[in-house]
Short mmCIF file of C-alpha atoms and ligand atoms in Angstrom, two decimals:
data_model
loop_
_atom_site.label_atom_id
_atom_site.label_comp_id
_atom_site.label_asym_id
_atom_site.label_seq_id
_atom_site.Cartn_x
_atom_site.Cartn_y
_atom_site.Cartn_z
CA MET A 1 -7.74 -0.61 19.90
CA MET A 2 -10.25 -3.59 21.34
CA SER A 3 -12.23 -1.43 23.65
CA SER A 4 -12.94 1.75 22.10
CA LEU A 5 -14.58 -2.00 19.13
CA ASN A 6 -16.05 -2.78 21.48
CA ARG A 7 -17.93 0.26 22.48
CA MET A 8 -19.12 1.49 19.49
CA ASN A 9 -21.84 0.09 17.28
CA THR A 10 -19.90 -0.93 14.09
CA ARG A 11 -22.91 -0.58 11.62
CA ILE A 12 -22.26 3.76 11.03
CA ILE A 13 -20.11 6.10 10.62
CA PRO A 14 -21.14 8.13 13.15
CA PHE A 15 -20.71 11.88 12.36
CA SER A 16 -21.51 13.58 9.11
CA PHE A 17 -18.67 14.68 7.02
CA SER A 18 -18.32 16.99 3.79
CA TYR A 19 -17.43 14.51 0.84
CA HIS A 20 -15.28 15.46 -2.75
CA GLU A 21 -15.06 13.37 -5.29
CA PRO A 22 -12.22 14.38 -7.85
CA THR A 23 -11.59 13.05 -11.35
CA SER A 24 -8.20 14.46 -11.79
CA LEU A 25 -5.05 15.01 -9.87
CA GLU A 26 -4.90 18.44 -9.78
CA GLU A 27 -8.46 18.86 -8.53
CA ALA A 28 -7.57 16.34 -5.44
CA LEU A 29 -3.89 18.71 -5.00
CA SER A 30 -6.56 22.15 -4.97
CA LEU A 31 -9.05 20.08 -2.69
CA LEU A 32 -5.80 19.39 -0.45
CA SER A 33 -4.26 22.35 -0.31
CA LYS A 34 -7.71 24.57 0.43
CA LEU A 35 -8.39 21.76 3.14
CA GLY A 36 -5.08 20.95 4.60
CA ALA A 37 -5.59 19.16 7.65
CA ASP A 38 -9.45 18.97 7.95
CA GLY A 39 -9.44 17.09 4.78
CA LYS A 40 -8.72 13.35 4.44
CA ILE A 41 -8.02 11.82 1.45
CA LEU A 42 -10.00 7.73 1.35
CA ALA A 43 -8.34 4.94 -1.22
CA GLY A 44 -9.79 1.45 -0.35
CA GLY A 45 -11.29 2.53 3.34
CA THR A 46 -10.02 -0.29 4.95
CA ASP A 47 -8.24 1.41 7.67
CA LEU A 48 -9.94 4.67 7.21
CA ILE A 49 -13.40 3.26 7.25
CA VAL A 50 -12.99 1.00 10.17
CA LYS A 51 -11.08 4.10 12.33
CA MET A 52 -14.56 6.68 11.33
CA LYS A 53 -16.90 3.44 12.54
CA ALA A 54 -14.99 3.57 16.25
CA ARG A 55 -14.48 7.84 15.62
CA GLN A 56 -10.49 7.13 15.41
CA ALA A 57 -10.74 9.75 13.09
CA GLU A 58 -13.34 12.22 12.75
CA PRO A 59 -12.29 14.32 8.91
CA ARG A 60 -14.18 16.93 8.69
CA HIS A 61 -14.01 16.13 4.62
CA ILE A 62 -13.26 13.49 2.80
CA ILE A 63 -11.69 12.99 -0.06
CA ASN A 64 -12.14 10.09 -2.50
CA ILE A 65 -9.76 9.73 -4.80
CA LYS A 66 -10.58 6.05 -6.34
CA LYS A 67 -12.51 8.23 -9.79
CA ILE A 68 -8.35 9.21 -10.51
CA LYS A 69 -7.82 6.34 -12.83
CA GLU A 70 -4.49 7.47 -13.87
CA LEU A 71 -3.43 6.46 -10.09
CA ARG A 72 -4.07 3.41 -11.27
CA TYR A 73 -1.05 1.48 -12.59
CA ILE A 74 2.03 -0.85 -11.85
CA THR A 75 4.60 -0.15 -14.99
CA VAL A 76 8.73 -1.15 -14.89
CA ASP A 77 11.03 1.39 -16.35
CA GLU A 78 15.15 0.60 -17.25
CA ASP A 79 16.03 1.01 -13.61
CA LYS A 80 12.85 0.66 -11.65
CA ILE A 81 9.15 -0.20 -10.52
CA ARG A 82 6.53 2.21 -9.76
CA ILE A 83 3.41 1.76 -8.27
CA GLY A 84 0.24 4.44 -8.82
CA ALA A 85 -1.62 5.52 -5.45
CA LEU A 86 -4.42 3.55 -6.63
CA ALA A 87 -2.89 0.19 -7.16
CA THR A 88 -4.60 -2.51 -4.95
CA TRP A 89 -3.39 -5.32 -3.28
CA ARG A 90 -4.79 -8.15 -5.24
CA ASP A 91 -3.15 -4.93 -9.09
CA LEU A 92 0.12 -6.50 -7.40
CA GLU A 93 -0.80 -10.03 -7.38
CA LYS A 94 -2.05 -9.80 -10.78
CA SER A 95 1.04 -7.99 -11.87
CA SER A 96 3.62 -11.04 -10.33
CA HIS A 97 5.79 -10.64 -13.82
CA ILE A 98 6.88 -7.45 -12.64
CA ILE A 99 6.32 -8.14 -8.61
CA SER A 100 8.04 -10.82 -9.22
CA ARG A 101 11.68 -8.87 -9.23
CA ILE A 102 10.57 -7.77 -5.25
CA PRO A 103 10.17 -11.24 -3.90
CA SER A 104 9.20 -9.94 -0.71
CA LEU A 105 6.28 -7.66 -1.40
CA LEU A 106 5.02 -10.64 -3.50
CA ASP A 107 5.34 -12.45 -0.54
CA ALA A 108 3.57 -10.02 1.72
CA ALA A 109 0.20 -9.79 -1.42
CA SER A 110 -0.02 -13.02 -0.69
CA VAL A 111 -0.33 -12.62 3.54
CA MET A 112 -1.99 -9.85 3.70
CA GLY A 113 -5.88 -9.66 4.45
CA GLY A 114 -8.31 -11.87 2.42
CA VAL A 115 -9.95 -11.67 -1.25
CA GLN A 116 -12.20 -9.26 -0.79
CA ILE A 117 -9.53 -6.61 1.76
CA ARG A 118 -6.92 -6.89 -0.40
CA ASN A 119 -9.48 -5.76 -3.97
CA MET A 120 -10.01 -2.73 -1.86
CA ALA A 121 -7.04 -1.87 -0.32
CA THR A 122 -3.63 -0.07 -2.05
CA ILE A 123 -0.82 0.13 -1.07
CA ALA A 124 -0.19 3.65 -0.52
CA GLY A 125 -2.63 3.93 1.97
CA ASN A 126 -0.87 1.17 3.46
CA ILE A 127 1.83 3.00 3.95
CA CYS A 128 0.04 6.60 4.59
CA ASN A 129 -1.93 4.19 7.24
CA ALA A 130 1.63 4.26 9.01
CA SER A 131 1.17 1.48 10.96
CA PRO A 132 4.22 -0.29 12.65
CA ALA A 133 2.80 -3.49 11.00
CA ALA A 134 2.22 -2.37 7.76
CA ASP A 135 3.06 -5.47 5.35
CA SER A 136 4.54 -3.35 2.47
CA ALA A 137 6.97 -1.97 4.54
CA PRO A 138 9.54 -3.54 5.27
CA PRO A 139 9.46 -5.10 1.95
CA PHE A 140 10.28 -1.49 0.67
CA LEU A 141 12.51 -0.63 3.19
CA VAL A 142 15.36 -3.51 1.84
CA HIS A 143 14.42 -2.44 -1.23
CA GLY A 144 15.23 1.34 -0.97
CA ALA A 145 11.90 2.32 -2.52
CA ARG A 146 11.16 5.49 -1.94
CA VAL A 147 7.77 7.68 -1.66
CA LYS A 148 6.59 10.16 -4.62
CA ALA A 149 4.47 13.34 -2.64
CA MET A 150 2.49 15.91 -4.64
CA SER A 151 1.19 18.75 -3.12
CA GLU A 152 -0.44 22.00 -5.77
CA LYS A 153 3.42 23.43 -5.50
CA GLY A 154 5.23 20.23 -6.81
CA ALA A 155 6.63 17.21 -5.82
CA ARG A 156 9.75 15.45 -4.15
CA PHE A 157 10.49 12.52 -3.14
CA VAL A 158 10.69 10.84 0.18
CA PRO A 159 12.71 7.77 0.69
CA ILE A 160 11.24 5.31 2.58
CA ASP A 161 13.47 5.14 5.79
CA SER A 162 12.42 8.95 6.19
CA PHE A 163 8.75 7.98 5.30
CA PHE A 164 7.54 7.03 8.68
CA ILE A 165 7.41 9.01 11.35
CA ALA A 166 5.38 7.23 14.53
CA PRO A 167 2.25 4.92 14.66
CA GLY A 168 -0.25 6.71 12.12
CA LYS A 169 1.87 9.34 11.14
CA THR A 170 3.99 10.14 7.79
CA ALA A 171 6.73 12.35 6.67
CA LEU A 172 3.96 13.28 4.52
CA MET A 173 2.48 17.42 5.15
CA PRO A 174 -1.10 18.00 5.09
CA GLU A 175 -1.83 19.49 2.18
CA GLU A 176 0.65 16.47 0.53
CA MET A 177 -0.32 13.29 -0.58
CA VAL A 178 1.43 9.97 -2.03
CA VAL A 179 0.97 9.81 -5.53
CA GLU A 180 3.85 7.18 -6.44
CA ILE A 181 5.50 4.34 -5.06
CA GLU A 182 8.98 3.80 -7.04
CA ILE A 183 11.05 0.95 -6.10
CA PRO A 184 14.55 0.38 -7.92
CA LEU A 185 15.24 -2.99 -10.00
CA PRO A 186 17.65 -5.50 -7.96
CA PRO A 187 20.87 -5.88 -9.28
CA PRO A 188 21.64 -9.48 -10.14
CA SER A 189 22.73 -11.62 -7.22
CA SER A 190 20.13 -10.54 -5.28
CA SER A 191 16.76 -11.16 -3.79
CA SER A 192 14.68 -10.63 -0.48
CA ALA A 193 11.84 -12.46 1.20
CA PHE A 194 8.87 -11.48 3.82
CA LEU A 195 7.98 -13.39 6.42
CA LYS A 196 5.49 -12.18 8.90
CA LEU A 197 3.84 -14.18 12.01
CA ALA A 198 -0.06 -13.89 13.01
CA ARG A 199 -2.60 -15.25 14.71
CA THR A 200 -4.20 -15.91 11.37
CA SER A 201 -3.31 -15.60 8.00
CA MET A 202 -5.43 -11.94 7.72
CA ASP A 203 -4.80 -10.72 10.68
CA LEU A 204 -1.76 -8.03 11.23
CA ALA A 205 1.20 -9.25 11.70
CA LYS A 206 2.62 -9.91 15.58
CA VAL A 207 6.22 -9.44 14.49
CA SER A 208 7.50 -9.59 10.78
CA ALA A 209 10.59 -9.61 8.90
CA ALA A 210 12.67 -8.50 4.79
CA ALA A 211 15.94 -9.38 4.15
CA TYR A 212 17.72 -7.86 1.36
CA LEU A 213 20.78 -9.79 0.19
CA LYS A 214 22.94 -10.09 -1.98
CA VAL A 215 25.47 -12.20 -3.02
CA ASP A 216 29.34 -12.28 -4.66
CA GLY A 217 31.21 -15.61 -4.62
CA GLY A 218 29.11 -16.86 -1.33
CA THR A 219 30.10 -13.28 -0.15
CA ILE A 220 27.60 -10.72 1.63
CA GLU A 221 27.81 -8.24 -0.49
CA GLU A 222 24.62 -6.17 0.54
CA ALA A 223 22.42 -6.84 3.33
CA ARG A 224 19.13 -4.86 4.74
CA VAL A 225 16.98 -5.81 7.08
CA ALA A 226 13.61 -4.42 8.08
CA LEU A 227 11.17 -5.58 10.82
CA GLY A 228 7.36 -4.52 11.23
CA ALA A 229 5.28 -4.68 14.77
CA VAL A 230 8.46 -4.32 17.05
CA ALA A 231 8.86 -0.59 17.39
CA PRO A 232 6.40 2.18 17.24
CA LYS A 233 7.44 2.35 13.10
CA PRO A 234 8.65 -0.13 10.81
CA ILE A 235 12.24 0.08 11.08
CA ARG A 236 15.81 -1.35 9.70
CA ALA A 237 17.97 -3.27 12.12
CA PRO A 238 21.45 -1.63 11.12
CA SER A 239 23.00 -4.09 13.82
CA VAL A 240 22.25 -7.37 12.39
CA GLU A 241 22.88 -5.74 8.87
CA LYS A 242 26.67 -4.62 10.13
CA GLU A 243 27.12 -8.63 10.91
CA LEU A 244 26.61 -9.82 7.72
CA ILE A 245 28.42 -7.62 5.56
CA GLY A 246 31.42 -8.88 3.74
CA LYS A 247 30.50 -12.71 5.70
CA PRO A 248 30.16 -16.10 4.01
CA ALA A 249 25.94 -15.68 3.04
CA THR A 250 25.69 -19.03 5.88
CA GLU A 251 23.57 -20.10 7.92
CA GLU A 252 25.98 -19.28 10.69
CA THR A 253 26.23 -16.14 9.92
CA PHE A 254 23.09 -15.38 9.86
CA LYS A 255 22.10 -16.76 13.24
CA ASN A 256 24.73 -15.12 14.65
CA ALA A 257 23.84 -11.58 12.83
CA SER A 258 20.44 -12.00 13.68
CA LYS A 259 20.89 -12.08 17.59
CA HIS A 260 21.92 -8.70 17.18
CA VAL A 261 18.40 -7.47 16.66
CA VAL A 262 17.20 -7.03 19.98
CA LYS A 263 19.13 -4.08 20.01
CA ASP A 264 17.50 -2.14 17.29
CA ILE A 265 13.81 -3.20 18.19
CA SER A 266 11.61 -1.80 21.41
CA PRO A 267 8.16 -3.97 21.38
CA ILE A 268 5.61 -3.17 23.26
CA ASP A 269 2.93 -5.78 24.99
CA ASP A 270 -0.43 -4.35 22.77
CA ILE A 271 -3.84 -6.89 21.82
CA ARG A 272 -1.54 -9.26 19.60
CA SER A 273 1.20 -9.77 21.46
CA THR A 274 3.53 -9.36 24.37
CA ALA A 275 7.27 -7.81 24.72
CA SER A 276 9.08 -10.77 25.42
CA TYR A 277 7.36 -13.44 22.94
CA ARG A 278 8.45 -10.14 20.30
CA LYS A 279 11.86 -9.94 21.60
CA LYS A 280 12.33 -13.62 21.92
CA THR A 281 10.98 -14.73 18.01
CA SER A 282 12.86 -11.38 15.78
CA PRO A 283 15.92 -13.53 15.70
CA TYR A 284 14.12 -17.02 13.98
CA LEU A 285 12.24 -14.69 11.74
CA VAL A 286 14.96 -12.49 11.13
CA THR A 287 17.15 -15.80 10.25
CA ASP A 288 14.41 -17.34 8.35
CA ALA A 289 13.99 -14.00 6.27
CA LEU A 290 17.65 -14.24 5.29
CA LEU A 291 17.69 -17.54 4.58
CA THR A 292 14.89 -17.99 2.03
CA ALA A 293 16.46 -14.41 0.44
CA LEU A 294 19.71 -16.59 -0.29
CA SER A 295 18.01 -19.77 -1.14
CA ARG A 296 15.95 -17.11 -3.82
CA ILE A 297 19.23 -16.14 -5.70
CA GLY A 298 20.44 -17.32 -8.66
CA GLY A 299 17.06 -19.10 -8.89
CA GLU A 300 17.51 -21.55 -6.98
CA LYS A 301 14.44 -22.59 -5.34
CA ARG A 302 13.62 -22.95 -1.67
CA MET B 1 -27.24 13.07 -2.57
CA ILE B 2 -29.09 10.52 -4.89
CA ILE B 3 -27.45 8.65 -5.81
CA LYS B 4 -27.78 5.67 -9.16
CA PHE B 5 -26.60 2.26 -9.70
CA ARG B 6 -27.66 -1.42 -11.37
CA LEU B 7 -28.33 -3.62 -8.39
CA ASP B 8 -28.91 -7.21 -9.63
CA GLY B 9 -29.66 -6.21 -12.76
CA ARG B 10 -31.91 -3.86 -12.28
CA ASP B 11 -31.87 0.26 -12.35
CA VAL B 12 -31.86 2.19 -8.87
CA SER B 13 -31.93 5.12 -7.39
CA VAL B 14 -31.79 6.30 -3.85
CA GLU B 15 -31.06 9.20 -2.00
CA VAL B 16 -28.21 9.25 0.92
CA GLU B 17 -25.64 10.78 2.89
CA PRO B 18 -22.04 10.46 2.42
CA ASN B 19 -21.57 8.88 6.04
CA GLU B 20 -23.87 5.41 5.01
CA LEU B 21 -22.29 2.84 4.48
CA LEU B 22 -23.28 0.19 1.18
CA LEU B 23 -24.57 -2.33 3.40
CA ASN B 24 -27.60 -0.67 5.33
CA VAL B 25 -28.07 1.12 2.01
CA LEU B 26 -28.90 -1.98 0.52
CA ARG B 27 -30.62 -3.37 2.89
CA ASP B 28 -32.53 -1.00 5.07
CA LYS B 29 -33.05 1.43 1.80
CA LEU B 30 -33.98 -0.74 -1.23
CA GLY B 31 -35.04 -4.15 0.68
CA VAL B 32 -31.87 -6.51 -0.14
CA LYS B 33 -31.12 -8.62 2.52
CA ALA B 34 -28.89 -10.76 0.98
CA PRO B 35 -25.80 -9.38 2.71
CA LYS B 36 -25.57 -9.86 6.34
CA TYR B 37 -24.58 -7.39 8.66
CA SER B 38 -22.30 -8.92 11.74
CA CYS B 39 -18.98 -7.80 12.12
CA GLY B 40 -19.37 -4.37 10.91
CA ILE B 41 -15.19 -4.06 10.15
CA GLY B 42 -14.30 -6.15 7.36
CA GLU B 43 -12.83 -9.30 9.60
CA CYS B 44 -15.89 -11.66 8.45
CA GLY B 45 -16.82 -11.40 4.83
CA ALA B 46 -20.88 -11.99 5.26
CA CYS B 47 -21.68 -8.33 3.65
CA THR B 48 -19.40 -9.45 0.64
CA VAL B 49 -20.92 -7.82 -2.66
CA LEU B 50 -19.40 -7.79 -6.02
CA LEU B 51 -18.88 -4.60 -7.78
CA ASP B 52 -18.30 -4.28 -11.01
CA GLY B 53 -17.64 -8.09 -10.75
CA GLU B 54 -15.08 -8.23 -7.76
CA PRO B 55 -15.68 -9.00 -4.18
CA VAL B 56 -15.81 -6.19 -2.03
CA LEU B 57 -16.88 -5.80 1.96
CA SER B 58 -19.97 -3.43 2.22
CA CYS B 59 -19.13 -2.72 6.00
CA LEU B 60 -16.43 -0.32 4.97
CA THR B 61 -17.45 0.64 1.24
CA LEU B 62 -19.19 3.96 1.74
CA ALA B 63 -22.76 4.26 -0.51
CA VAL B 64 -21.82 7.05 -2.63
CA ASP B 65 -19.17 5.43 -4.13
CA ALA B 66 -20.93 2.51 -5.46
CA ASN B 67 -22.74 5.29 -8.50
CA GLY B 68 -23.15 4.84 -11.60
CA ARG B 69 -21.50 1.01 -11.04
CA GLU B 70 -22.80 -2.85 -10.63
CA VAL B 71 -23.64 -4.44 -7.55
CA THR B 72 -24.34 -7.58 -7.69
CA THR B 73 -25.23 -9.55 -4.21
CA ALA B 74 -26.20 -13.22 -3.31
CA SER B 75 -29.95 -12.78 -4.54
CA GLY B 76 -28.36 -11.77 -7.78
CA ILE B 77 -26.30 -14.53 -8.70
CA LYS B 78 -28.93 -16.02 -10.85
CA GLY B 79 -27.57 -19.06 -13.47
CA GLU B 80 -26.62 -22.65 -14.09
CA GLU B 81 -23.88 -22.38 -12.26
CA ALA B 82 -25.76 -20.57 -8.90
CA GLU B 83 -27.93 -23.41 -9.49
CA MET B 84 -25.02 -25.95 -8.91
CA LEU B 85 -23.09 -24.47 -6.48
CA MET B 86 -26.89 -23.89 -3.88
CA LYS B 87 -27.40 -28.19 -5.31
CA ALA B 88 -24.23 -28.66 -3.92
CA PHE B 89 -24.32 -26.42 -1.01
CA ALA B 90 -27.74 -27.72 0.08
CA GLU B 91 -26.28 -32.18 -0.46
CA GLU B 92 -22.42 -31.39 1.17
CA GLY B 93 -24.41 -29.75 4.66
CA ALA B 94 -22.33 -26.73 3.50
CA VAL B 95 -25.17 -24.25 5.47
CA GLN B 96 -26.73 -24.58 8.88
CA CYS B 97 -27.26 -21.72 10.64
CA GLY B 98 -27.15 -19.58 6.96
CA PHE B 99 -25.41 -16.44 8.21
CA CYS B 100 -22.18 -16.83 6.11
CA THR B 101 -23.84 -18.59 3.69
CA PRO B 102 -24.48 -15.32 0.98
CA GLY B 103 -20.97 -13.90 1.44
CA MET B 104 -19.27 -17.44 0.61
CA PHE B 105 -22.12 -17.91 -1.76
CA VAL B 106 -20.53 -14.71 -3.83
CA MET B 107 -16.81 -15.82 -2.93
CA SER B 108 -17.47 -19.10 -4.26
CA TYR B 109 -19.28 -17.76 -7.36
CA ALA B 110 -16.10 -14.94 -8.12
CA LEU B 111 -13.81 -18.40 -6.95
CA LEU B 112 -15.45 -20.31 -10.02
CA HIS B 113 -15.09 -17.40 -12.55
CA GLU B 114 -11.37 -16.72 -11.98
CA LYS B 115 -10.71 -20.11 -11.86
CA LYS B 116 -12.04 -23.03 -13.71
CA ARG B 117 -10.19 -25.45 -11.46
CA PRO B 118 -9.66 -24.59 -7.91
CA THR B 119 -7.86 -26.85 -5.54
CA GLU B 120 -8.23 -27.40 -2.00
CA GLU B 121 -6.56 -25.04 -1.58
CA GLU B 122 -6.90 -22.63 -3.49
CA ILE B 123 -10.33 -22.49 -2.18
CA ARG B 124 -9.59 -22.36 1.34
CA GLU B 125 -7.05 -19.73 0.18
CA TYR B 126 -9.86 -17.23 -1.48
CA LEU B 127 -12.43 -17.69 1.16
CA ARG B 128 -9.89 -16.98 4.01
CA GLY B 129 -11.73 -13.83 4.90
CA ASN B 130 -15.57 -15.38 5.37
CA LEU B 131 -15.84 -16.26 8.88
CA CYS B 132 -18.46 -19.20 9.48
CA ARG B 133 -18.91 -20.57 13.30
CA CYS B 134 -21.36 -23.96 12.25
CA THR B 135 -19.47 -25.69 9.50
CA GLY B 136 -16.49 -25.65 10.46
CA TYR B 137 -15.24 -25.20 6.88
CA VAL B 138 -15.06 -28.73 5.50
CA ASN B 139 -17.97 -29.23 3.81
CA ILE B 140 -18.51 -25.40 2.09
CA VAL B 141 -15.17 -26.39 0.73
CA ARG B 142 -17.10 -30.07 -0.58
CA GLY B 143 -19.35 -27.80 -2.16
CA ILE B 144 -17.23 -26.02 -4.02
CA GLU B 145 -15.23 -29.13 -5.41
CA LYS B 146 -18.87 -30.94 -6.37
CA VAL B 147 -19.66 -27.83 -8.83
CA VAL B 148 -15.68 -28.29 -9.85
CA GLU B 149 -15.77 -31.85 -10.55
CA MET B 150 -19.42 -31.35 -11.93
CA GLY B 151 -17.93 -29.11 -14.64
CA GLY B 152 -14.58 -30.78 -15.33
CA LYS B 153 -17.15 -33.78 -16.79
CA LYS B 154 -18.69 -31.11 -18.88
C1 FAD C 1 -9.64 -7.27 8.01
C2 FAD C 1 -8.44 -6.49 8.09
C3 FAD C 1 -7.49 -6.74 7.70
C4 FAD C 1 -5.97 -6.22 7.23
N1 FAD C 1 -5.51 -7.51 6.99
C5 FAD C 1 -4.00 -6.56 6.89
C6 FAD C 1 -3.03 -7.20 6.67
O1 FAD C 1 -3.07 -8.69 7.19
N2 FAD C 1 -1.52 -6.44 6.64
C7 FAD C 1 -1.98 -5.23 6.38
O2 FAD C 1 -0.55 -4.54 6.36
N3 FAD C 1 -2.92 -4.18 6.92
C8 FAD C 1 -4.32 -4.77 7.14
N4 FAD C 1 -5.12 -4.42 7.08
C9 FAD C 1 -5.92 -3.14 6.73
C10 FAD C 1 -5.58 -2.11 5.20
O3 FAD C 1 -6.32 -2.74 5.08
C11 FAD C 1 -4.48 -1.77 4.98
O4 FAD C 1 -3.52 -0.81 5.28
C12 FAD C 1 -4.47 -1.11 3.68
O5 FAD C 1 -3.60 -1.29 2.93
C13 FAD C 1 -4.79 0.11 3.83
O6 FAD C 1 -5.44 0.75 2.01
P1 FAD C 1 -6.62 1.53 1.71
O7 FAD C 1 -6.53 2.20 0.73
O8 FAD C 1 -7.70 0.53 2.16
O9 FAD C 1 -6.82 3.22 2.69
P2 FAD C 1 -7.55 3.65 3.56
O10 FAD C 1 -8.07 3.07 4.55
O11 FAD C 1 -8.06 4.55 1.92
O12 FAD C 1 -6.69 5.02 3.61
C14 FAD C 1 -5.21 4.84 5.13
C15 FAD C 1 -4.64 5.85 5.40
O13 FAD C 1 -3.99 6.60 4.35
C16 FAD C 1 -4.33 8.31 3.56
N5 FAD C 1 -4.47 7.46 2.30
C17 FAD C 1 -4.34 6.85 1.65
N6 FAD C 1 -3.63 6.43 0.30
C18 FAD C 1 -3.45 8.23 0.42
C19 FAD C 1 -2.59 9.15 -0.67
N7 FAD C 1 -2.39 8.46 -2.22
N8 FAD C 1 -1.78 9.89 -0.39
C20 FAD C 1 -2.28 10.26 0.98
N9 FAD C 1 -2.97 9.96 1.96
C21 FAD C 1 -3.76 8.82 1.57
C22 FAD C 1 -6.09 8.23 4.26
O14 FAD C 1 -6.29 9.30 4.72
C23 FAD C 1 -5.61 7.13 5.42
O15 FAD C 1 -5.47 7.83 6.77
C24 FAD C 1 -6.36 -5.07 7.15
C25 FAD C 1 -7.76 -4.03 7.29
C26 FAD C 1 -8.45 -5.18 7.41
C27 FAD C 1 -10.61 -3.93 7.75
S1 FES C 2 -19.76 -7.15 8.29
FE1 FES C 2 -18.92 -6.94 6.30
S2 FES C 2 -16.87 -8.36 7.10
FE2 FES C 2 -17.84 -8.07 8.28
S1 FES C 3 -23.13 -21.88 8.72
FE1 FES C 3 -23.41 -20.95 10.51
S2 FES C 3 -22.27 -19.58 10.35
FE2 FES C 3 -21.71 -20.76 8.82
#
């Protein structure tokens, strides 16, 4: 990415496109079905405009969805939290009374970008952009979120585990858009945490990890671990999870289980880090995320 | 297309193409030079403006997105608090080459509107999207702290 950024003039978007500004969901879906792969949704633009300046994306039609006001919400139902497609990272921070039920997602919001980026960028855009380093991905993976995708034909739910396909590629069809992300409300005696290693707090992750634990009488009942920036997409770490379930919730268990993470990851060298650094740090980050999650269970403070 | 919006307290209308960015339209078509072009990719904060009162990056905002809204640049921020900030920035040496200053100023103003008495940590946190290659940030943080202190005495 760096080389193409160096070659470009970041002052302008170097090509023209048609611009659409639907004011209702129906209008947006009808545009998507008409334009298919030629149409690209614009939400906060913090990924898309950067890519367009670098000609890494050259859509012929831009569908700006920001006028569809009813897509901007964060609400809690009896059994789940629902995040609308236009909810921004700052909306998330400001809904901390709701999102505190999903601690790892709040962790991600506090280390994501600067204030201006968080004001502009949407959570849905973060997962649709499908960067292996997307900060919301590990929290969504460990909390078993599902994505509500819609087209003119109707809605379907995609479990987050099968939403990411490859760098920049999701399970969405060209005529579909994300309208909502659902997160089940976690049970009592559970908690989660997200940590990332990055050059500065507003940079994309070199490695990131989220952990979710449910503990009963000192024994780990449920465990889910996910990582970012160590594979072509954000991933779960089943080898670690297997070593946690049924064991006592102790630092020793966490350390032993975390070692197995190398079986689940396939990191590469890129502009942010190296494969070897990522392999070495992943187990420690996973252990720390597990310890932080554990310390939060039962309202205990870190 | 022709877009219309409030810019620093006046109504403007200007013809733009969909691929034009708010930053360039402000600087090149409307002659408002406060927001600066530096990285163009969201990393530095020099182009920060308020859009309906919220800080955003004008280098990543399509000009058409400003249609019907309110854009405030560093030039449009006026009043007692702005005067205090400018004075404190000058006294504390928060401005050296000045290139980051319009962005820093807009952010400082937005911060003081969100939080009356931010701590040093909160100030640094709020400014983390704004780069300064001259001051080492210390003098900028002191400038804001000075305004916070003065506000506290009133
Ligand atoms: C300076 C800077 C710092 C950043 N720091 C971080 C960071 O720390 N962590 C991090 O994870 N990311 C970071 N990012 C990346 C980016 O800000 C996030 O990924 C952001 O959440 C993207 O949201 P957006 O609304 O801006 O998406 P857009 O740029 O509008 O869209 C991104 C992609 O998703 C598609 N899309 C958007 N919404 C929908 C929808 N509802 N349905 C279908 N497709 C959709 C678009 O077509 C596009 O392909 C940073 C970016 C910049 C410029
Ligand atoms: S010029 Fe907009 S963030 Fe640097
Ligand atoms: S004063 Fe020179 S960049 Fe900040």
